[in-house]
């Protein structure tokens, strides 16, 4: 089964962008807006907020640690059946959760079941997207990932309305129905066979080859460090603002401003990533450094204007680094191994994400304010961006193929078919 | 403008109410009275200092009969009045109705901010009458409260009839305060209908997407099969005469690039054809993302190869300038449709390569005249 030499860079790829947009909305948008349910759960089960928030933590952890499984299955069966199954699992988890009578029931149904559904969904879709594009990859990624930001805006009020009308059981039932649309997103993922696929082998072989791939390992370390610092503002910014004396409404407004600039940053960075020549890793380093700097400056800013500017800057740069982070990977490991690569990457970088917020909370408890937390988070980001310099061909204008399976295939395709030129044809 | 003051009292106490009235006129001619809700009171004191008239009334509030509005009245040209409203603390709770489902259990909460009632009682309203709730039936109702300023009513095994208005009364020594709570009990059918509607819509969406794909793939396959049959025959016939094959090339119906090139190779290798004559042919794109389409007459340069321009310093697949794959790539861009159609992907190349026994067996140059 020989495949194309080049990703289509358009055509059906745009439908895949649409699918990825809705999928990231339905996975991460739901996760991010789940906070509105927590208040209800606390009242309904008479539990503490900390115990209730474990629901989301388990869900995120299962989604990230389960990513390699989703990737391995996608390599074997193609992304479509895997994502459709994931959608069914996610919806089933929410459905069962609506019948819950105790908190552990919710841990299992939302955390474990829906989490594994999301694990089978997120990574395969993004990997499939990066296979469909090469020259417009960053833009496609940026557009697809705006789904997360937009859905957070839409879902939070929607969920609140559902809760007011149907209480949490009915609301979970309807969120389950909403999650069924992940299956529709999966149906859009037409399998694409690229020429490198035959050369890279099955999931086991890919995983082993990835684990021996120096640049990939370095990139994983870099992203883990970046992930450690990345989520700190989401968790602690509101508390930090309240420490400074802001009232909750203004703090929430500032978060909204940051979210909007996050959206703009994603699309802008996606477009920029394709327009600028050279390895995309350089852009990633730029955005990461800027994010680290703006994070480290947070404790220094006292005036409202400065804080607003910093929030906008943080939003823009952190949004900007997201699509680029996903675009660097296909350049490193090739589109043949992208499924397994992305899965492995997600799993390892999740360690950073899980450690980051508690670490900064601990620093805050020890020092009494958020200065240390923000500075340390910025330091993590800068360290991660430093490691990015060690990626291959960082300083060159052209990046030659770095992995041998690609060499194999490029030579094979060297059959020069110089077809006769029509008038007006031929730039080479 | 009425002068008023609100006083909240929970338990019996002695209170002293003071009014002062300042005027420039003759203070002695002012008639001062105290009233409680319209009833005249006695035992109040009067004092004059400078321009101000002070009056005081002291009373002991023991039970709810002493609660109400106390007023001091000064009769100058107009009547001036100051009012003290003495009340028990009020309950302020959220007004949102509580939504629950049949079979569930729920908790109704009443809280008082800064007051400590003697005890709480719960009532249900049946129309306009409030009926006390029998809290001794432990299977249905449980009253609890962690602190004295709040109370919780837990209702188990909800039924649809349990919906309605509930009242919590805070009982003080000096009176009672009440608050209304609304409970709505839904059956599971209520959210089930939108749930099923949305699920049905998702299923239809999936079916439409998959059917569309099956349909477009069928359209792809059927023309292909017909033409391949033709090509095989063509090959067999041309093999023997080996003349320039203008006719088949310029045929307007679809032919796969694969078969054409195969043919040319066979004929070149067998020496049947002068492989250097200037033959022209066009290959048209079939608009599917997987198809191979060389560039045809492209009037606007913008269509030429957008990818090449953008990827000036490209990612790995674009390759360094002058790299071998470039000519192939240029021809492999999906382009705009033009004249006579050729179909096919570059499966041909793999076939050719395959025929030579594997990917690593060197390069094959197929020079078709041009």
CSV table of N, CA, C and O in Angstrom, one decimal, chain B residues 104-159:
chain,number,residue,atom,x,y,z
B,104,UNK,N,-34.1,10.7,43.9
B,104,UNK,CA,-32.9,11.4,44.5
B,104,UNK,C,-33.2,11.8,45.9
B,104,UNK,O,-34.3,11.7,46.4
B,105,UNK,N,-32.2,12.4,46.6
B,105,UNK,CA,-32.4,13.0,47.9
B,105,UNK,C,-31.8,14.4,47.8
B,105,UNK,O,-30.8,14.6,47.1
B,106,UNK,N,-32.4,15.3,48.5
B,106,UNK,CA,-31.9,16.7,48.4
B,106,UNK,C,-31.9,17.3,49.8
B,106,UNK,O,-32.5,16.8,50.7
B,107,UNK,N,-31.1,18.5,49.9
B,107,UNK,CA,-31.0,19.1,51.1
B,107,UNK,C,-31.4,20.6,50.9
B,107,UNK,O,-30.9,21.3,50.1
B,108,UNK,N,-32.4,21.0,51.8
B,108,UNK,CA,-32.8,22.4,51.8
B,108,UNK,C,-32.1,23.1,52.9
B,108,UNK,O,-32.2,22.6,54.1
B,109,UNK,N,-31.5,24.3,52.6
B,109,UNK,CA,-30.7,24.9,53.7
B,109,UNK,C,-31.3,26.3,54.0
B,109,UNK,O,-31.6,27.1,53.1
B,110,UNK,N,-31.4,26.6,55.2
B,110,UNK,CA,-31.8,28.0,55.6
B,110,UNK,C,-30.7,28.5,56.5
B,110,UNK,O,-30.3,27.8,57.5
B,111,UNK,N,-30.3,29.7,56.3
B,111,UNK,CA,-29.2,30.3,57.1
B,111,UNK,C,-29.6,31.7,57.6
B,111,UNK,O,-30.3,32.4,56.9
B,112,UNK,N,-29.0,32.0,58.7
B,112,UNK,CA,-29.2,33.4,59.2
B,112,UNK,C,-27.8,34.0,59.4
B,112,UNK,O,-27.0,33.3,60.0
B,113,UNK,N,-27.6,35.2,58.9
B,113,UNK,CA,-26.2,35.7,58.9
B,113,UNK,C,-25.7,35.9,60.3
B,113,UNK,O,-24.7,35.4,60.7
B,114,UNK,N,-26.3,36.8,61.1
B,114,UNK,CA,-25.8,37.1,62.4
B,114,UNK,C,-26.7,36.9,63.5
B,114,UNK,O,-26.8,37.6,64.5
B,115,UNK,N,-27.6,35.9,63.3
B,115,UNK,CA,-28.6,35.7,64.4
B,115,UNK,C,-28.6,34.3,64.8
B,115,UNK,O,-28.1,33.4,64.1
B,116,UNK,N,-29.1,34.0,66.0
B,116,UNK,CA,-29.1,32.7,66.6
B,116,UNK,C,-30.4,32.3,67.1
B,116,UNK,O,-30.7,32.6,68.3
B,117,UNK,N,-31.3,31.7,66.3
B,117,UNK,CA,-32.6,31.4,66.7
B,117,UNK,C,-32.6,30.4,67.8
B,117,UNK,O,-31.7,29.6,67.9
B,118,UNK,N,-33.7,30.3,68.6
B,118,UNK,CA,-33.9,29.3,69.6
B,118,UNK,C,-34.0,28.0,68.9
B,118,UNK,O,-33.3,27.0,69.3
B,119,UNK,N,-34.9,27.9,67.9
B,119,UNK,CA,-34.9,26.7,67.1
B,119,UNK,C,-35.5,27.0,65.8
B,119,UNK,O,-36.0,28.1,65.5
B,120,UNK,N,-35.5,26.0,64.9
B,120,UNK,CA,-36.1,26.1,63.5
B,120,UNK,C,-37.2,25.2,63.4
B,120,UNK,O,-37.2,24.1,63.9
B,121,UNK,N,-38.2,25.6,62.5
B,121,UNK,CA,-39.2,24.6,62.2
B,121,UNK,C,-39.4,24.7,60.6
B,121,UNK,O,-39.2,25.7,60.0
B,122,UNK,N,-39.9,23.6,60.1
B,122,UNK,CA,-40.1,23.5,58.7
B,122,UNK,C,-41.6,23.3,58.4
B,122,UNK,O,-42.2,22.5,59.1
B,123,UNK,N,-42.0,23.9,57.3
B,123,UNK,CA,-43.4,23.8,56.8
B,123,UNK,C,-43.4,23.6,55.3
B,123,UNK,O,-42.5,24.0,54.6
B,124,UNK,N,-44.5,22.9,54.9
B,124,UNK,CA,-44.8,22.8,53.5
B,124,UNK,C,-46.0,23.7,53.2
B,124,UNK,O,-46.9,23.8,54.1
B,125,UNK,N,-46.1,24.2,52.1
B,125,UNK,CA,-47.3,25.0,51.8
B,125,UNK,C,-48.2,24.2,50.9
B,125,UNK,O,-47.8,23.7,49.9
B,126,UNK,N,-49.4,24.2,51.3
B,126,UNK,CA,-50.5,23.5,50.6
B,126,UNK,C,-51.5,24.6,50.1
B,126,UNK,O,-52.4,24.9,50.9
B,127,UNK,N,-51.2,25.2,49.0
B,127,UNK,CA,-52.0,26.4,48.7
B,127,UNK,C,-51.4,27.5,49.5
B,127,UNK,O,-50.3,27.9,49.4
B,128,UNK,N,-52.3,28.1,50.3
B,128,UNK,CA,-51.8,29.3,51.1
B,128,UNK,C,-51.5,28.9,52.5
B,128,UNK,O,-51.1,29.7,53.4
B,129,UNK,N,-51.8,27.6,52.9
B,129,UNK,CA,-51.7,27.2,54.3
B,129,UNK,C,-50.3,26.5,54.4
B,129,UNK,O,-49.9,25.8,53.5
B,130,UNK,N,-49.7,26.8,55.5
B,130,UNK,CA,-48.4,26.2,55.8
B,130,UNK,C,-48.7,25.0,56.7
B,130,UNK,O,-49.3,25.1,57.8
B,131,UNK,N,-48.2,23.9,56.3
B,131,UNK,CA,-48.4,22.6,57.0
B,131,UNK,C,-47.1,22.2,57.6
B,131,UNK,O,-46.1,22.1,56.9
B,132,UNK,N,-47.0,22.0,58.9
B,132,UNK,CA,-45.7,21.6,59.5
B,132,UNK,C,-45.3,20.2,59.0
B,132,UNK,O,-46.1,19.4,58.6
B,133,UNK,N,-44.0,20.0,58.9
B,133,UNK,CA,-43.5,18.8,58.4
B,133,UNK,C,-43.2,17.9,59.5
B,133,UNK,O,-42.5,18.3,60.5
B,134,UNK,N,-43.6,16.6,59.4
B,134,UNK,CA,-43.3,15.7,60.4
B,134,UNK,C,-41.9,15.2,60.3
B,134,UNK,O,-41.6,14.3,59.5
B,135,UNK,N,-41.1,15.7,61.1
B,135,UNK,CA,-39.7,15.3,61.0
B,135,UNK,C,-39.3,14.1,61.8
B,135,UNK,O,-38.1,13.7,61.9
B,136,UNK,N,-40.3,13.4,62.4
B,136,UNK,CA,-40.0,12.2,63.1
B,136,UNK,C,-39.9,11.0,62.2
B,136,UNK,O,-39.4,10.0,62.7
B,137,UNK,N,-40.5,11.1,61.1
B,137,UNK,CA,-40.4,10.0,60.1
B,137,UNK,C,-39.0,10.0,59.5
B,137,UNK,O,-38.7,10.7,58.5
B,138,UNK,N,-38.1,9.3,60.1
B,138,UNK,CA,-36.7,9.4,59.7
B,138,UNK,C,-36.4,8.9,58.3
B,138,UNK,O,-35.4,9.2,57.7
B,139,UNK,N,-37.4,8.1,57.7
B,139,UNK,CA,-37.1,7.6,56.4
B,139,UNK,C,-37.2,8.7,55.3
B,139,UNK,O,-36.7,8.6,54.2
B,140,UNK,N,-38.0,9.7,55.7
B,140,UNK,CA,-38.3,10.7,54.6
B,140,UNK,C,-37.6,12.0,54.9
B,140,UNK,O,-36.9,12.6,54.0
B,141,UNK,N,-37.7,12.5,56.1
B,141,UNK,CA,-37.1,13.8,56.4
B,141,UNK,C,-36.1,13.7,57.6
B,141,UNK,O,-36.3,13.0,58.5
B,142,UNK,N,-35.0,14.4,57.4
B,142,UNK,CA,-34.0,14.5,58.4
B,142,UNK,C,-33.6,16.0,58.6
B,142,UNK,O,-33.2,16.6,57.6
B,143,UNK,N,-33.8,16.5,59.8
B,143,UNK,CA,-33.4,17.9,60.0
B,143,UNK,C,-32.1,17.9,60.7
B,143,UNK,O,-31.9,17.2,61.7
B,144,UNK,N,-31.2,18.7,60.3
B,144,UNK,CA,-29.9,18.7,60.9
B,144,UNK,C,-29.4,20.2,60.8
B,144,UNK,O,-29.9,21.0,60.1
B,145,UNK,N,-28.4,20.5,61.5
B,145,UNK,CA,-27.8,21.8,61.4
B,145,UNK,C,-26.5,21.8,62.2
B,145,UNK,O,-26.4,21.5,63.3
B,146,UNK,N,-25.4,22.2,61.5
B,146,UNK,CA,-24.1,22.1,62.1
B,146,UNK,C,-24.0,23.2,63.2
B,146,UNK,O,-23.4,23.1,64.2
B,147,UNK,N,-24.6,24.4,62.8
B,147,UNK,CA,-24.5,25.5,63.7
B,147,UNK,C,-25.9,26.0,64.1
B,147,UNK,O,-26.8,25.7,63.4
B,148,UNK,N,-25.9,26.9,65.1
B,148,UNK,CA,-27.3,27.3,65.4
B,148,UNK,C,-27.8,28.3,64.4
B,148,UNK,O,-29.0,28.6,64.4
B,149,UNK,N,-27.0,28.9,63.6
B,149,UNK,CA,-27.6,29.9,62.7
B,149,UNK,C,-27.9,29.3,61.3
B,149,UNK,O,-28.2,30.0,60.4
B,150,UNK,N,-27.9,27.9,61.2
B,150,UNK,CA,-28.4,27.3,60.0
B,150,UNK,C,-29.2,26.1,60.3
B,150,UNK,O,-29.0,25.4,61.3
B,151,UNK,N,-30.0,25.7,59.3
B,151,UNK,CA,-30.7,24.4,59.4
B,151,UNK,C,-30.8,23.8,58.0
B,151,UNK,O,-30.8,24.5,57.0
B,152,UNK,N,-30.8,22.5,58.1
B,152,UNK,CA,-30.8,21.7,56.8
B,152,UNK,C,-31.9,20.7,56.9
B,152,UNK,O,-32.0,19.9,57.9
B,153,UNK,N,-32.7,20.7,55.9
B,153,UNK,CA,-33.8,19.7,55.8
B,153,UNK,C,-33.4,18.7,54.7
B,153,UNK,O,-33.4,19.1,53.5
B,154,UNK,N,-33.2,17.5,55.0
B,154,UNK,CA,-32.8,16.5,54.0
B,154,UNK,C,-34.1,15.7,53.7
B,154,UNK,O,-34.7,15.1,54.6
B,155,UNK,N,-34.5,15.7,52.4
B,155,UNK,CA,-35.6,14.9,52.0
B,155,UNK,C,-35.1,13.7,51.1
B,155,UNK,O,-34.4,13.9,50.1
B,156,UNK,N,-35.5,12.5,51.5
B,156,UNK,CA,-35.1,11.3,50.8
B,156,UNK,C,-36.2,10.8,49.9
B,156,UNK,O,-37.3,11.1,50.1
B,157,UNK,N,-35.7,10.0,49.0
B,157,UNK,CA,-36.7,9.2,48.1
B,157,UNK,C,-37.7,10.2,47.5
B,157,UNK,O,-38.9,10.0,47.7
B,158,UNK,N,-37.2,11.2,46.8
B,158,UNK,CA,-38.1,12.2,46.3
B,158,UNK,C,-39.2,11.6,45.3
B,158,UNK,O,-38.9,10.7,44.5
B,159,UNK,N,-40.3,12.2,45.4
B,159,UNK,CA,-41.4,11.8,44.5
B,159,UNK,C,-41.8,13.1,43.8
B,159,UNK,O,-41.5,14.2,44.3
